[in-house]
Short mmCIF file of C-alpha atoms and ligand atoms in Angstrom, two decimals:
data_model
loop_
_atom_site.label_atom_id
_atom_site.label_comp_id
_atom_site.label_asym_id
_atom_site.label_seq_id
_atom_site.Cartn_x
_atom_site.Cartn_y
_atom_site.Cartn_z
CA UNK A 669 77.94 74.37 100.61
CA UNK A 670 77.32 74.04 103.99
CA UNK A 671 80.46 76.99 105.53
CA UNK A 672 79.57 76.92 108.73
CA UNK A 673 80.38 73.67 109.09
CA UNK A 674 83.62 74.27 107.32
CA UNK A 675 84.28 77.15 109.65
CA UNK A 676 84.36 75.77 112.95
CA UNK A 677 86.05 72.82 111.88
CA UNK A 678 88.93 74.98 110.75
CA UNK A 679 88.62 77.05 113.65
CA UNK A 680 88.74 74.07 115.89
CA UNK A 681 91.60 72.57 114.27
CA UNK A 682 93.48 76.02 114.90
CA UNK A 683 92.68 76.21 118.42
CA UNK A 684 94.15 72.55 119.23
CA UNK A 685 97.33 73.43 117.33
CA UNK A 686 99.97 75.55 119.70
CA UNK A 687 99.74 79.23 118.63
CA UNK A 688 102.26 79.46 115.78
CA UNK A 689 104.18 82.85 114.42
CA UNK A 690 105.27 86.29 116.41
CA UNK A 691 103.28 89.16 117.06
CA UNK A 692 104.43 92.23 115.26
CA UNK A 693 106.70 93.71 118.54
CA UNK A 694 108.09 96.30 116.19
CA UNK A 695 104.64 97.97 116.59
CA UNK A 696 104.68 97.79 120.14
CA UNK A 697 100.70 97.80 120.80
CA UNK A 698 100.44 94.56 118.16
CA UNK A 699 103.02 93.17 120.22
CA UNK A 700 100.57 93.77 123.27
CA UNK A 701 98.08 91.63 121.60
CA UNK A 702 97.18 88.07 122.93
CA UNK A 703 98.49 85.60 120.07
CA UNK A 704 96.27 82.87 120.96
CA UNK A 705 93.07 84.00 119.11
CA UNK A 706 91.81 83.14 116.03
CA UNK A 707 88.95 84.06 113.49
CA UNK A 708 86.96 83.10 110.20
CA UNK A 709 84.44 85.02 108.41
CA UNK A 710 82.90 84.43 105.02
CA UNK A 711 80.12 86.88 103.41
CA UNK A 712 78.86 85.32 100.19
CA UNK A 713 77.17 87.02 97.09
CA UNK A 714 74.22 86.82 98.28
CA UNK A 715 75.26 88.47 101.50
CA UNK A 716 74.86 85.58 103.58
CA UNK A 717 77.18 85.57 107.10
CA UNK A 718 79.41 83.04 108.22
CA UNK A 719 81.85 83.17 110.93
CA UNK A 720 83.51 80.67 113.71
CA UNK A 721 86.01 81.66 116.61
CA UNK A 722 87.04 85.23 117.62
CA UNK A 723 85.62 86.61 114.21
CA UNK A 724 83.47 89.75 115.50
CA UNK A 725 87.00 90.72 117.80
CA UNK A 726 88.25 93.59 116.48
CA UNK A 727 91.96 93.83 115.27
CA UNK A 728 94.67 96.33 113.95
CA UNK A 729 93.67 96.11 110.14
CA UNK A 730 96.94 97.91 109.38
CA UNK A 731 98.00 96.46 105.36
CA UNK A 732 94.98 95.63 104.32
CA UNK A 733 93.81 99.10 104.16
CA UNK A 734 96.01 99.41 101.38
CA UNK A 735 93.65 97.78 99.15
CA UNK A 736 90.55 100.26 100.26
CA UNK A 737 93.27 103.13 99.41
CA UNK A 738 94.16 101.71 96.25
CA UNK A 739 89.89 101.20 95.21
CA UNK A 740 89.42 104.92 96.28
CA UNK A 741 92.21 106.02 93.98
CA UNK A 742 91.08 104.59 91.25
CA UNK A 743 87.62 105.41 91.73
CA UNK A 744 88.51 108.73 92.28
CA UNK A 745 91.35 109.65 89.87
CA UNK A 746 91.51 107.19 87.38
CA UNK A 747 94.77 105.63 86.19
CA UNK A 748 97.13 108.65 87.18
CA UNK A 749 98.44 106.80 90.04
CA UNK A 750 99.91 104.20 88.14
CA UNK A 751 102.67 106.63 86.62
CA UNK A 752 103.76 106.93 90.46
CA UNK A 753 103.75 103.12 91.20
CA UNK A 754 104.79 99.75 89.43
CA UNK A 755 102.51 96.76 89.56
CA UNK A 756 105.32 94.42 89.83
CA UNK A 757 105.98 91.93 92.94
CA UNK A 758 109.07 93.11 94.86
CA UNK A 759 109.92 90.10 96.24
CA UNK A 760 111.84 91.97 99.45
CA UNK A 761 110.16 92.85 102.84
CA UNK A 762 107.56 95.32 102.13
CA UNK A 763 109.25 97.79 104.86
CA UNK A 764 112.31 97.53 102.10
CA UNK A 765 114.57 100.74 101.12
CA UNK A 766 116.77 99.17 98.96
CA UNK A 767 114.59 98.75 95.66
CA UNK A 768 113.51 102.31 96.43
CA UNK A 769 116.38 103.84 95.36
CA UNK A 770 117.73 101.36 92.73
CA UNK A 771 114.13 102.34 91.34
CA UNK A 772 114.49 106.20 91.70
CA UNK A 773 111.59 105.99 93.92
CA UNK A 774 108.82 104.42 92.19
CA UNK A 775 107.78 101.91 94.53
CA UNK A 776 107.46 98.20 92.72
CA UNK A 777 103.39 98.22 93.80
CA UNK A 778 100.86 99.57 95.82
CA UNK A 779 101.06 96.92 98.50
CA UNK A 780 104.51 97.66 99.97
CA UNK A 781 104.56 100.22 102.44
CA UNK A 782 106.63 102.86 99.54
CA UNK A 783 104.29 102.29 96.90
CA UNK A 784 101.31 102.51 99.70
CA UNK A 785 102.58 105.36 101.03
CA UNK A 786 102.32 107.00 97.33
CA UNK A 787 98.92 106.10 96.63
CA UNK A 788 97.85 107.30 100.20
CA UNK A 789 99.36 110.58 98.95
CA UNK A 790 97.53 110.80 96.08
CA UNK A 791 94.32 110.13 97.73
CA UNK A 792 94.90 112.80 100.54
CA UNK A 793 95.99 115.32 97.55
CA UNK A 794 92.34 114.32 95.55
CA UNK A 795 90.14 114.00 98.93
CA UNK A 796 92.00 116.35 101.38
CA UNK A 797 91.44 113.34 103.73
CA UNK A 798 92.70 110.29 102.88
CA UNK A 799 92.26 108.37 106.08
CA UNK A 800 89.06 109.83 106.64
CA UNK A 801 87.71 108.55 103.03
CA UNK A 802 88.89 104.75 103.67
CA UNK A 803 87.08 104.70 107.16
CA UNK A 804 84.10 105.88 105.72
CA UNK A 805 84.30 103.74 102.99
CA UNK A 806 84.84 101.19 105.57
CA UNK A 807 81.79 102.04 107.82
CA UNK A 808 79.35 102.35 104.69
CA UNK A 809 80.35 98.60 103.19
CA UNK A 810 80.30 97.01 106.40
CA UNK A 811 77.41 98.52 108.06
CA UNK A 812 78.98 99.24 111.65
CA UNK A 813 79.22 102.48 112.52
CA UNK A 814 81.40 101.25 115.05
CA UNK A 815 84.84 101.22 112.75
CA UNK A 816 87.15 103.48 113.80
CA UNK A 817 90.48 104.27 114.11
CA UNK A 818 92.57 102.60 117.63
CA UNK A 819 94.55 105.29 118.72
CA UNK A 820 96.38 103.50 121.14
CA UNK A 821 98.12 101.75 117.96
CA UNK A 822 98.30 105.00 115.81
CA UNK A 823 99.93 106.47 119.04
CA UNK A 824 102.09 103.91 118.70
CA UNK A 825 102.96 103.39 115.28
CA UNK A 826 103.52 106.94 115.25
CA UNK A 827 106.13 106.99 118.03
CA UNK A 828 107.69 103.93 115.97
CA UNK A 829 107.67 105.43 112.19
CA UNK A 830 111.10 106.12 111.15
CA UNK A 831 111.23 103.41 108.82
CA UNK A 832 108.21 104.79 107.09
CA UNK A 833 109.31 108.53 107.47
CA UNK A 834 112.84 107.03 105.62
CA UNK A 835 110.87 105.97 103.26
CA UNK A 836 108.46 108.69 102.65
CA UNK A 837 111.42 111.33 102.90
CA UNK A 838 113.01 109.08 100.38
CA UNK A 839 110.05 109.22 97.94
CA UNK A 840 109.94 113.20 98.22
CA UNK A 841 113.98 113.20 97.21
CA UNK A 842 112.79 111.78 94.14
CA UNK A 843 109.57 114.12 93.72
CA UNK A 844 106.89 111.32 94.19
CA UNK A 845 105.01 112.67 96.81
CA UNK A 846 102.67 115.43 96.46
CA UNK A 847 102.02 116.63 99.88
CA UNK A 848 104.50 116.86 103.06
CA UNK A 849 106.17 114.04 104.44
CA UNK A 850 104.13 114.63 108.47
CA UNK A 851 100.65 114.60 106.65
CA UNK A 852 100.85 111.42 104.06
CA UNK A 853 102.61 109.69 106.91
CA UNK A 854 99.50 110.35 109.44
CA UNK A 855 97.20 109.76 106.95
CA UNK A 856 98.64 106.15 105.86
CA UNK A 857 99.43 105.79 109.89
CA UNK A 858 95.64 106.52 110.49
CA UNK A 859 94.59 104.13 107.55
CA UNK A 860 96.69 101.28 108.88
CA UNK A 861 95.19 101.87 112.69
CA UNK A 862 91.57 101.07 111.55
CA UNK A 863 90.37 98.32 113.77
CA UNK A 864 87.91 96.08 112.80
CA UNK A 865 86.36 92.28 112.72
CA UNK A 866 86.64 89.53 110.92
CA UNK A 867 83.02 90.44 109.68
CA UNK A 868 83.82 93.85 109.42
CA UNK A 869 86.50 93.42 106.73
CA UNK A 870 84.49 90.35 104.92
CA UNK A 871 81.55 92.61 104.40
CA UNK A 872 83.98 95.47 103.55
CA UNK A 873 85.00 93.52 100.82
CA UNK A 874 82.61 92.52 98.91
CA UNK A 875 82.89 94.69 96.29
CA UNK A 876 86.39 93.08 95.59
CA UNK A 877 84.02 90.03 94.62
CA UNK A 878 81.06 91.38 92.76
CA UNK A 879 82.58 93.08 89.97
CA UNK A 880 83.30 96.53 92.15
CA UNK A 881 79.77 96.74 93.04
CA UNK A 882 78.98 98.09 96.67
CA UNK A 883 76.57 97.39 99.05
CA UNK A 884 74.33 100.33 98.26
CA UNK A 885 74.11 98.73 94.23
CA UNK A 886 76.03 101.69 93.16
CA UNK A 887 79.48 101.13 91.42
CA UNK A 888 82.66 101.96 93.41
CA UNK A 889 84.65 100.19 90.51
CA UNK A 890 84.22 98.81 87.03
CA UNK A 891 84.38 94.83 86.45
CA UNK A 892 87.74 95.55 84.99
CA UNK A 893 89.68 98.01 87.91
CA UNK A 894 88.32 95.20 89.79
CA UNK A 895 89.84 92.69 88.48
CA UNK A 896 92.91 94.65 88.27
CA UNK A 897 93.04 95.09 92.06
CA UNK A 898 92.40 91.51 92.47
CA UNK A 899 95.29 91.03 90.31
CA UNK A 900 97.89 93.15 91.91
CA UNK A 901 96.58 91.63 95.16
CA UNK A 902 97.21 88.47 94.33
CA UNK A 903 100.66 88.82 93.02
CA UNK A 904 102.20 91.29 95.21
CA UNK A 905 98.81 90.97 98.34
CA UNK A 906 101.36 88.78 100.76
CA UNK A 907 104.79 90.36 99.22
CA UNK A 908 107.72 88.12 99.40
CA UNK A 909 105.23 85.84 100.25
CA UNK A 910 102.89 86.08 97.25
CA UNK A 911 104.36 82.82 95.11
CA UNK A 912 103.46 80.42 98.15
CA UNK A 913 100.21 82.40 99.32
CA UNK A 914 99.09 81.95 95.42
CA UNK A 915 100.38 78.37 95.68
CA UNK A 916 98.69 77.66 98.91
CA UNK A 917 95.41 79.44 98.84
CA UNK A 918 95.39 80.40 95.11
CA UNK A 919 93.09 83.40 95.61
CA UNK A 920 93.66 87.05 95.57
CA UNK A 921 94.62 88.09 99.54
CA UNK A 922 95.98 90.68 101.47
CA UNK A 923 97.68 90.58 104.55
CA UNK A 924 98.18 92.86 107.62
CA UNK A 925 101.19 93.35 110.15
CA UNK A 926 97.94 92.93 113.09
CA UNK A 927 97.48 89.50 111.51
CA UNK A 928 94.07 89.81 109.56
CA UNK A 929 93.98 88.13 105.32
CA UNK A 930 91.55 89.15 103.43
CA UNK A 931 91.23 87.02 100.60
CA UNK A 932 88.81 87.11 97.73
CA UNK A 933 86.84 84.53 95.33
CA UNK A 934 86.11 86.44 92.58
CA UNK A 935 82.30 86.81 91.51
CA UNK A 936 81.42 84.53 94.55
CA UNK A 937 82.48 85.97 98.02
CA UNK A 938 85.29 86.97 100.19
CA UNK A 939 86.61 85.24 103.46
CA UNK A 940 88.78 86.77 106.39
CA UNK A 941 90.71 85.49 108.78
CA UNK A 942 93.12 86.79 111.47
CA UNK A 943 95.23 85.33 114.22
CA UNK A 944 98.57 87.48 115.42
CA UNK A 945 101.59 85.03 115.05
CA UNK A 946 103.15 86.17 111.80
CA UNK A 947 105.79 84.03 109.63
CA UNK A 948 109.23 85.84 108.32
CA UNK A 949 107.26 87.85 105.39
CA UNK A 950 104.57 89.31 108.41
CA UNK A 951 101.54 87.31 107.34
CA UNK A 952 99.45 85.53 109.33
CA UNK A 953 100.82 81.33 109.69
CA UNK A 954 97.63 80.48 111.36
CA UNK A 955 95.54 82.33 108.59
CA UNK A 956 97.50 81.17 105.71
CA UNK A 957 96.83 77.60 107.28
CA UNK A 958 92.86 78.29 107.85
CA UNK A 959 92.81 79.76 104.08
CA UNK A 960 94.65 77.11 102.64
CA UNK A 961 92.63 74.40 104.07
CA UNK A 962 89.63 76.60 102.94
CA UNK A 963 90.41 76.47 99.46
CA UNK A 964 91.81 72.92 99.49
CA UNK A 965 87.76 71.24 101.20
CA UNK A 966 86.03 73.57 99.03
CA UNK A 967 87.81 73.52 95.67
CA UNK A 968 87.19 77.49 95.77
CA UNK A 969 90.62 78.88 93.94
CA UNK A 970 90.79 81.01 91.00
CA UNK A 971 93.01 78.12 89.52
O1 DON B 223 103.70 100.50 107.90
C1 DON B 223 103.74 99.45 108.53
O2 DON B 223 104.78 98.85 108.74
C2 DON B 223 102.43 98.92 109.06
N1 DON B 223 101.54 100.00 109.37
C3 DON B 223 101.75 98.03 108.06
C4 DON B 223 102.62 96.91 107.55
C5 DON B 223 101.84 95.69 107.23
O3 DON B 223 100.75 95.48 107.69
C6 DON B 223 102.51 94.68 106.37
N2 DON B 223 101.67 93.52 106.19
N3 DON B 223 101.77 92.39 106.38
#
C-alpha cells in the first residue's frame, strides 16, 4: 500500500478545507495554540514511518495518556483495577459529575476523566510515580528522549482543575481513591501535559497493534489485555462520541482535549493524527475527517 501517498493527499485535502472545530479555551494554553495545523503519522508492523503535514510538531497529548496509564496498570497489577472502574461507555461528557454519583463513584471506564483519574491512582499507589512511569514508557517506545512533560500547560491545567479536583474529591467521598486528592491530581495533570508528535505517539503505540509486544521484543501486555484495551478504547476511546467514531473510522481510537487520535489497526499498525479544532464531544473534527477517509481508501477497519 503505497501510505505516503495516502498521507499527503489527506493532509492536502485538510489544509484547503477552512480550519474546522474550537480549541480547548477551557485549558487556557490549548486555547493558545494555532488551530490551523494539521498532522498524519502511520508506523506499520514492520516499523516502517509514514507521516505528511505538521506530524513531527509536538502537541498537548493530554487523553490519550489514559491509555499508556491504563497498559501500565494492567501490566503492573493485574485485574485489581477493574473492581474500581466499569468498562461501560458513559455516553455524557467525559468531564461529567453526574453519573459519578448516581454510580457511587465508580467511574463508567477508564477513559473519562473519573475513571482515569482512578486508574492514575492506582498506578501512583503501585509505582510511587505514576506520571513518571507513562513518560518513560513513552520515551522507551518511541525512541526520543525528547518527550517530556510542557509545563506551561501543566501550569495551566493546574491553575484550571476544579472540575477534576470535584471529581477526584468526589471519588475519595466514596473511598475510591487510594492516595490524596493534590498527588493523583498532579500525577494525572502531569500525564495529560506530555507533549509529543504525531510520530511520537504512532511509535508509542505500537504495542496496542502487535499483540502488547514493545519495541524492545519484550511483552508489556498479553495478546488478550491487549485486545481488551483495544476494546474499551474503541467503545468508550472518543466518549459520547464513540458510536459515530466506531461508525466513521471503525477502529479502536483515542482522543485528546490538545487535539491528537490515536487510533489502532489491530495486528497491522497504528496511525495518529492531530489538528486543534475540537467538535461538541472534544475530539478532533479535522482528525476524525483524516481517519475516516483513512479507513474508507484503504479498507483498513476492524469491521
Ligand atoms: O482532564 C482534562 O480535562 C484534560 N486534561 C484531558 C481531557 C481530554 O483530553 C478529553 N479528551 N478528548
Amino acid at each position: 500500500m503505497d501510505f505516503q501517498n495516502l498521507l499527503d493527499d489527506i493532509a492536502g485535502t485538510v489544509a484547503a478545507s477552512p480550519p474546522r472545530g474550537e480549541v480547548a479555551a477551557y485549558i487556557p494554553q490549548l486555547g493558545a495554540v494555532n488551530p490551523d495545523q494539521f498532522g498524519i503519522a502511520v508506523v506499520t508492523g514492520e516499523g516502517e514511518v509514514f507521516s505528511a503535514g505538521d506530524a513531527n510538531v509536538p502537541f498537548s497529548i493530554q487523553s490519550i495518556s489514559k491509555v499508556f496509564a491504563l497498559a501500565l496498570v494492567l501490566a503492573t497489577d493485574g485485574d485489581g483495577v477493574w473492581q474500581r472502574v466499569f468498562r461501560e461507555p458513559s455516553g455524557n461528557p467525559f468531564n461529567s459529575l453526574v453519573q459519578l454519583e448516581q454510580e457511587a463513584g465508580i467511574p463508567r471506564n477508564p477513559f473519562i476523566n473519573a475513571g482515569a483519574l482512578v486508574v492514575t491512582d492506582r498506578l501512583l499507589s503501585v509505582t510511587g510515580d505514576a506520571a513518571g512511569t507513562v513518560l518513560d514508557l513513552m520515551r522507551q517506545e518511541s525512541g526520543n528522549p525528547g518527550v517530556g512533560v510542557d509545563p506551561v500547560v501543566a501550569e495551566s491545567e493546574h491553575l484550571h482543575s476544579s472540575r477534576n479536583a470535584s471529581l477526584a474529591y468526589f471519588l475519595a467521598s466514596c473511598g475510591n481513591l487510594e492516595n490524596p486528592v493534590p498527588d493523583v491530581l498532579d500525577n494525572y495533570i502531569r500525564q495529560c501535559s506530555l507533549a509529543m508528535s504525531c510520530v511520537d505517539l504512532a511509535l508509542a503505540s505500537r504495542f496496542l497493534a502487535s499483540n502488547g509486544v514493545r519495541v524492545d521484543g519484550t511483552a508489556l501486555l498479553s495478546s488478550s489485555q491487549t485486545k481488551r484495551i483495544n476494546a474499551v478504547m474503541l467503545t468508550c476511546g472518543t466518549y459520547d462520541a464513540a458510536g459515530e467514531f466506531a461508525y466513521r473510522v471503525g477502529l479502536p481510537g483515542k482522543s485528546g482535549v490538545g487535539g491528537g487520535i490515536v487510533a489502532v489497526v489491530p495486528n497491522n499498525l497504528t496511525v495518529v493524527v492531530w489538528s486543534p479544532g475540537l467538535g461538541r464531544s472534544g475530539n478532533s473534527v479535522s482528525g476524525l475527517n483524516a481517519l475516516d477517509e483513512f479507513t474508507t481508501r484503504t479498507g483498513l477497519s476492524i469491521f
